[in-house]
Short mmCIF file of C-alpha atoms in Angstrom, two decimals:
data_model
loop_
_atom_site.label_atom_id
_atom_site.label_comp_id
_atom_site.label_asym_id
_atom_site.label_seq_id
_atom_site.Cartn_x
_atom_site.Cartn_y
_atom_site.Cartn_z
CA MET A 1 -3.50 -24.82 3.03
CA ASN A 2 -5.43 -21.58 3.48
CA VAL A 3 -2.68 -18.98 3.63
CA LEU A 4 -5.20 -16.31 4.65
CA ALA A 5 -6.53 -18.23 7.65
CA ASN A 6 -4.75 -16.29 10.41
CA ARG A 7 -4.24 -12.84 8.88
CA GLN A 8 -0.49 -13.27 8.56
CA THR A 9 -0.31 -13.23 4.76
CA ILE A 10 0.89 -10.33 2.61
CA VAL A 11 -1.30 -10.02 -0.50
CA VAL A 12 -0.01 -8.45 -3.74
CA GLY A 13 -2.05 -7.53 -6.81
CA ILE A 14 -0.40 -8.66 -10.07
CA ASP A 15 -1.49 -7.30 -13.45
CA GLY A 16 1.58 -7.96 -15.59
CA SER A 17 3.00 -4.44 -15.27
CA GLN A 18 6.53 -3.62 -14.17
CA GLN A 19 5.11 -1.65 -11.26
CA ALA A 20 3.22 -4.73 -10.04
CA LEU A 21 6.43 -6.76 -10.32
CA GLY A 22 8.26 -4.11 -8.30
CA ALA A 23 5.47 -4.21 -5.72
CA ALA A 24 5.80 -8.01 -5.50
CA LEU A 25 9.56 -7.84 -4.93
CA TRP A 26 9.15 -5.11 -2.30
CA ALA A 27 6.45 -7.15 -0.56
CA ALA A 28 8.62 -10.27 -0.72
CA ALA A 29 11.47 -8.43 1.01
CA VAL A 30 9.09 -7.38 3.78
CA ALA A 31 7.56 -10.88 3.98
CA ASP A 32 11.05 -12.33 4.32
CA ARG A 33 11.76 -10.09 7.31
CA MET A 34 8.31 -10.71 8.84
CA HIS A 35 8.51 -14.47 8.21
CA ALA A 36 5.09 -14.04 6.61
CA PRO A 37 3.52 -15.96 3.69
CA LEU A 38 3.12 -14.11 0.40
CA LEU A 39 0.09 -14.46 -1.89
CA LEU A 40 0.27 -13.09 -5.44
CA VAL A 41 -3.17 -12.40 -6.90
CA ASN A 42 -4.48 -11.82 -10.41
CA ALA A 43 -8.15 -11.10 -11.03
CA THR A 44 -9.90 -11.52 -14.37
CA ALA A 45 -13.15 -9.66 -14.88
CA ASP A 46 -15.19 -11.20 -17.70
CA GLU A 47 -16.57 -7.77 -18.56
CA TYR A 48 -17.12 -8.63 -22.20
CA TYR A 49 -19.45 -11.47 -21.22
CA TYR A 50 -21.07 -9.34 -18.56
CA HIS A 51 -21.99 -6.58 -21.00
CA TYR A 52 -22.81 -8.65 -24.08
CA GLY A 53 -24.17 -11.86 -22.59
CA ILE A 54 -24.89 -14.96 -24.66
CA GLN A 55 -23.78 -13.34 -27.92
CA ALA A 56 -20.28 -12.90 -26.52
CA ALA A 57 -20.19 -16.47 -25.27
CA ILE A 58 -21.10 -17.73 -28.74
CA ALA A 59 -18.71 -15.42 -30.59
CA TYR A 60 -15.76 -15.94 -28.23
CA PRO A 61 -16.27 -19.27 -26.44
CA ASN A 62 -12.66 -19.39 -25.18
CA TYR A 63 -12.48 -15.78 -23.99
CA ALA A 64 -12.70 -16.52 -20.25
CA ASP A 65 -10.14 -19.33 -20.53
CA GLU A 66 -7.76 -17.03 -22.37
CA LEU A 67 -8.12 -14.39 -19.65
CA ARG A 68 -7.33 -16.92 -16.94
CA LYS A 69 -4.40 -18.27 -18.93
CA ALA A 70 -2.98 -14.77 -19.36
CA GLY A 71 -3.46 -14.10 -15.65
CA GLN A 72 -1.66 -17.32 -14.74
CA GLU A 73 1.25 -16.39 -17.00
CA MET A 74 1.54 -13.03 -15.21
CA LEU A 75 1.58 -14.81 -11.86
CA ASP A 76 4.15 -17.35 -13.06
CA LYS A 77 6.50 -14.57 -14.14
CA ALA A 78 6.14 -12.66 -10.87
CA SER A 79 6.44 -15.86 -8.82
CA ALA A 80 9.67 -16.82 -10.58
CA ALA A 81 11.19 -13.39 -9.88
CA VAL A 82 10.19 -13.55 -6.21
CA ALA A 83 11.38 -17.14 -5.74
CA GLU A 84 14.75 -16.33 -7.32
CA GLN A 85 15.48 -13.49 -4.90
CA PHE A 86 13.62 -14.78 -1.83
CA PRO A 87 13.65 -18.59 -1.93
CA SER A 88 12.78 -18.88 1.77
CA VAL A 89 9.49 -16.96 1.49
CA GLU A 90 6.38 -19.14 1.59
CA LEU A 91 4.81 -18.25 -1.77
CA ALA A 92 1.41 -18.90 -3.31
CA ALA A 93 -0.31 -17.50 -6.41
CA LYS A 94 -3.92 -17.61 -7.55
CA VAL A 95 -6.11 -16.32 -10.36
CA TYR A 96 -9.48 -15.07 -9.11
CA ASN A 97 -12.56 -14.44 -11.21
CA GLY A 98 -13.94 -10.97 -10.56
CA ASN A 99 -13.33 -7.26 -10.73
CA PRO A 100 -9.70 -6.68 -9.64
CA ASP A 101 -10.39 -3.96 -7.07
CA HIS A 102 -13.30 -5.91 -5.56
CA VAL A 103 -11.19 -9.05 -5.28
CA ILE A 104 -8.21 -7.29 -3.71
CA VAL A 105 -10.35 -5.27 -1.28
CA ASP A 106 -12.08 -8.48 -0.19
CA LEU A 107 -8.74 -10.25 0.34
CA SER A 108 -7.40 -7.26 2.27
CA GLY A 109 -9.90 -8.07 5.00
CA ARG A 110 -8.00 -11.30 5.66
CA ALA A 111 -4.45 -10.08 5.00
CA ARG A 112 -1.72 -8.75 7.26
CA LEU A 113 -0.77 -6.28 4.54
CA THR A 114 -1.99 -5.60 0.99
CA VAL A 115 0.34 -4.20 -1.67
CA VAL A 116 -0.60 -2.73 -5.05
CA GLY A 117 1.60 -1.06 -7.63
CA ALA A 118 0.95 2.49 -8.78
CA HIS A 119 1.29 2.97 -12.49
CA SER A 120 2.84 5.96 -14.22
CA ARG A 121 2.11 9.27 -12.58
CA GLN A 122 -1.07 10.43 -14.21
CA ALA A 123 -3.70 13.13 -14.04
CA LEU A 124 -5.72 13.19 -10.84
CA ASP A 125 -9.02 12.44 -12.55
CA ALA A 126 -7.48 9.36 -14.17
CA LEU A 127 -6.04 8.19 -10.85
CA LEU A 128 -9.43 8.50 -9.17
CA GLY A 129 -10.79 5.90 -11.58
CA SER A 130 -7.95 3.44 -11.08
CA THR A 131 -7.91 0.13 -9.26
CA THR A 132 -5.01 1.42 -7.18
CA LEU A 133 -6.94 4.31 -5.67
CA ARG A 134 -10.08 2.25 -5.10
CA VAL A 135 -8.04 -0.31 -3.18
CA ALA A 136 -6.23 2.47 -1.31
CA ASN A 137 -9.57 4.00 -0.30
CA HIS A 138 -11.52 0.87 0.56
CA ALA A 139 -8.99 -1.70 1.82
CA ARG A 140 -10.07 -3.46 5.01
CA GLY A 141 -6.65 -3.26 6.58
CA PRO A 142 -3.24 -1.68 5.95
CA VAL A 143 -2.39 -1.20 2.27
CA VAL A 144 0.81 -0.14 0.55
CA VAL A 145 0.64 1.75 -2.73
CA TRP A 146 4.05 0.95 -4.17
CA ARG A 147 5.83 3.31 -6.52
CA GLY A 148 9.47 3.27 -7.49
CA ASP A 149 11.99 1.84 -9.90
CA PRO A 150 11.08 -1.80 -10.64
CA GLU A 151 14.78 -2.47 -11.24
CA ALA A 152 15.52 -1.39 -7.65
CA ALA A 153 12.33 -2.45 -5.93
CA LEU A 154 13.79 -3.75 -2.68
CA PRO A 155 13.80 -1.63 0.50
CA GLU A 156 17.00 0.38 0.63
CA SER A 157 18.49 3.20 2.65
CA GLY A 158 16.07 5.93 3.58
CA THR A 159 13.80 6.85 6.45
CA VAL A 160 10.32 5.66 7.33
CA LEU A 161 8.23 8.84 7.50
CA VAL A 162 5.08 8.76 9.64
CA GLY A 163 2.37 11.42 9.62
CA VAL A 164 1.21 12.00 13.21
CA ASP A 165 -1.95 13.87 14.19
CA GLY A 166 -2.77 12.51 17.65
CA GLU A 167 -5.95 10.78 16.45
CA GLU A 168 -6.64 7.05 16.65
CA MET A 169 -5.62 6.20 13.08
CA GLY A 170 -2.54 8.38 13.41
CA GLU A 171 -1.59 6.33 16.47
CA GLN A 172 -2.02 3.15 14.43
CA ALA A 173 0.20 4.67 11.74
CA LEU A 174 2.91 5.10 14.37
CA ASP A 175 2.55 1.46 15.42
CA TYR A 176 3.00 0.29 11.84
CA GLY A 177 5.77 2.80 11.24
CA PHE A 178 7.84 1.55 14.17
CA GLU A 179 7.30 -2.08 13.18
CA VAL A 180 8.35 -1.50 9.57
CA ALA A 181 11.30 0.73 10.54
CA SER A 182 12.54 -2.03 12.82
CA LEU A 183 12.15 -4.65 10.08
CA LEU A 184 13.95 -2.49 7.51
CA ASN A 185 16.64 -1.23 9.92
CA ALA A 186 15.53 2.29 9.05
CA ARG A 187 15.41 5.56 10.93
CA LEU A 188 11.89 6.75 11.75
CA VAL A 189 10.83 10.35 11.18
CA ALA A 190 7.67 11.33 13.08
CA LEU A 191 6.15 14.40 11.44
CA HIS A 192 3.40 16.53 12.95
CA ALA A 193 2.18 19.49 10.90
CA TRP A 194 0.43 22.11 12.99
CA SER A 195 -1.62 25.24 12.42
CA ASP A 196 -2.40 26.35 15.96
CA ASP A 197 0.29 26.34 18.67
CA GLU A 198 3.81 24.98 18.18
CA GLU A 199 4.32 24.15 21.86
CA GLN A 200 1.08 22.18 22.01
CA ALA A 201 1.96 20.45 18.74
CA SER A 202 5.35 19.37 20.14
CA ALA A 203 3.65 18.07 23.28
CA ARG A 204 1.14 16.08 21.21
CA LEU A 205 3.94 14.51 19.18
CA SER A 206 5.98 13.58 22.25
CA GLU A 207 2.89 12.09 23.86
CA SER A 208 2.19 10.00 20.76
CA LEU A 209 5.76 8.66 20.72
CA ALA A 210 5.78 7.79 24.43
CA GLY A 211 6.29 4.08 25.03
CA ARG A 212 7.00 3.13 21.44
CA SER A 213 10.71 3.92 21.60
CA GLU A 214 10.97 1.59 24.59
CA LYS A 215 9.23 -1.16 22.63
CA TYR A 216 11.53 -0.64 19.63
CA PRO A 217 14.90 0.39 21.12
CA ASP A 218 16.62 -0.42 17.81
CA VAL A 219 14.70 2.33 15.96
CA GLU A 220 16.23 5.80 15.97
CA VAL A 221 13.59 8.54 15.91
CA ASP A 222 13.59 12.11 14.63
CA GLU A 223 10.73 14.36 15.77
CA ILE A 224 9.64 17.03 13.30
CA VAL A 225 7.06 19.70 14.14
CA GLN A 226 6.28 21.96 11.20
CA ASP A 227 3.82 24.75 10.61
CA GLY A 228 1.66 24.21 7.55
CA ASN A 229 -0.41 21.81 5.52
CA PRO A 230 0.17 18.12 6.41
CA GLY A 231 0.06 16.99 2.78
CA THR A 232 2.69 19.51 1.73
CA ALA A 233 4.88 18.63 4.71
CA LEU A 234 4.69 14.89 3.98
CA LEU A 235 5.63 15.45 0.35
CA GLN A 236 8.55 17.64 1.40
CA TRP A 237 10.00 15.23 3.95
CA GLY A 238 9.01 12.18 1.91
CA LYS A 239 11.62 12.94 -0.73
CA ASP A 240 14.28 11.31 1.47
CA ALA A 241 12.08 8.46 2.72
CA GLN A 242 11.79 4.87 1.55
CA LEU A 243 8.23 4.67 2.89
CA ILE A 244 5.54 7.15 3.97
CA VAL A 245 3.05 5.93 6.58
CA VAL A 246 -0.28 7.68 7.21
CA GLY A 247 -3.52 6.88 8.98
CA SER A 248 -6.59 6.68 6.77
CA ARG A 249 -8.18 9.76 8.36
CA VAL A 250 -4.94 11.68 7.85
CA ARG A 251 -5.00 10.60 4.22
CA ASN A 252 -8.59 11.74 3.78
CA ARG A 253 -7.79 15.16 5.19
CA ILE A 254 -4.76 15.45 2.92
CA LEU A 255 -6.88 14.56 -0.10
CA ALA A 256 -9.47 17.11 0.95
CA ASN A 257 -6.75 19.75 1.14
CA LEU A 258 -5.26 18.94 -2.26
CA LEU A 259 -8.26 18.04 -4.41
CA GLY A 260 -9.45 20.90 -6.54
CA SER A 261 -6.06 22.58 -6.51
CA THR A 262 -3.41 22.55 -9.20
CA SER A 263 -1.40 20.16 -7.06
CA GLN A 264 -1.87 16.41 -7.35
CA ASN A 265 -2.73 14.45 -4.26
CA LEU A 266 -0.25 12.61 -2.07
CA LEU A 267 -0.82 9.24 -3.71
CA ASN A 268 -0.18 10.67 -7.14
CA ARG A 269 2.77 12.90 -6.30
CA ALA A 270 4.86 10.86 -3.90
CA THR A 271 7.78 9.05 -5.50
CA VAL A 272 8.06 6.39 -2.78
CA PRO A 273 5.68 3.71 -1.43
CA ILE A 274 2.87 4.87 0.85
CA LEU A 275 1.43 2.74 3.65
CA ILE A 276 -2.17 3.69 4.49
CA CYS A 277 -3.32 2.32 7.85
CA HIS A 278 -6.98 1.43 7.57
CA PRO A 279 -8.65 -0.08 10.64
CA LEU A 280 -8.73 -3.86 10.57
CA HIS A 281 -12.07 -5.40 9.66
CA ARG A 282 -13.31 -8.22 7.47
#
């Protein structure tokens, strides 16, 4: 069965790290509530062969097989952990041949949600070269960059914080935010950071929320209008959140504000998972 056929599947990148395992358990909890299939993915890039060609194939004839075997072992471990805690989730796992970020970005174009684990908080220049940031930047649909304690990976108490700017992708972030808050039985905090007129900012936020509270009557909403930089505001309010939700254009503006400064960007500094709402395309 093609679990990616109807864009209902949640895809998780697995690389053997504890953060990837935490991401898988978090995604499984969400999949359980969404009644969505879960696909765990490992990608093996035969870079040694790619760079050294026939000499590598002669010197290490079993290299590719060993990579695939190691990838399958990572998937087996993650699958066992997921199945133990979420036996009702429809679960599949597959080793793909290719560059990990290319594989995951490609799969994101057919997924309902893509989840990748963020490794230890690192310098900004190192993060920019990571698979996590490349997937976060180029995913073809919504992507969660998961960070947290792998021993307590499941969604727990805490708000769902949504960055609102009145633009199209910010509106999509609100849609995802309400859906996830409803699934997780969480309070939603809608945050709009302004730099012009507070009254107009409040009106924009109220306009953005109109209709969604009626669609999700179970979700309690707090409206926050704050003067200042949106990235700083999200980091401030995100300390008490279990998930931060932003539109991709909001994210790009935040990165533009923080890059080049002594501060690290939102993806590197936040201590909770971040959902980035890219437009859907294949």
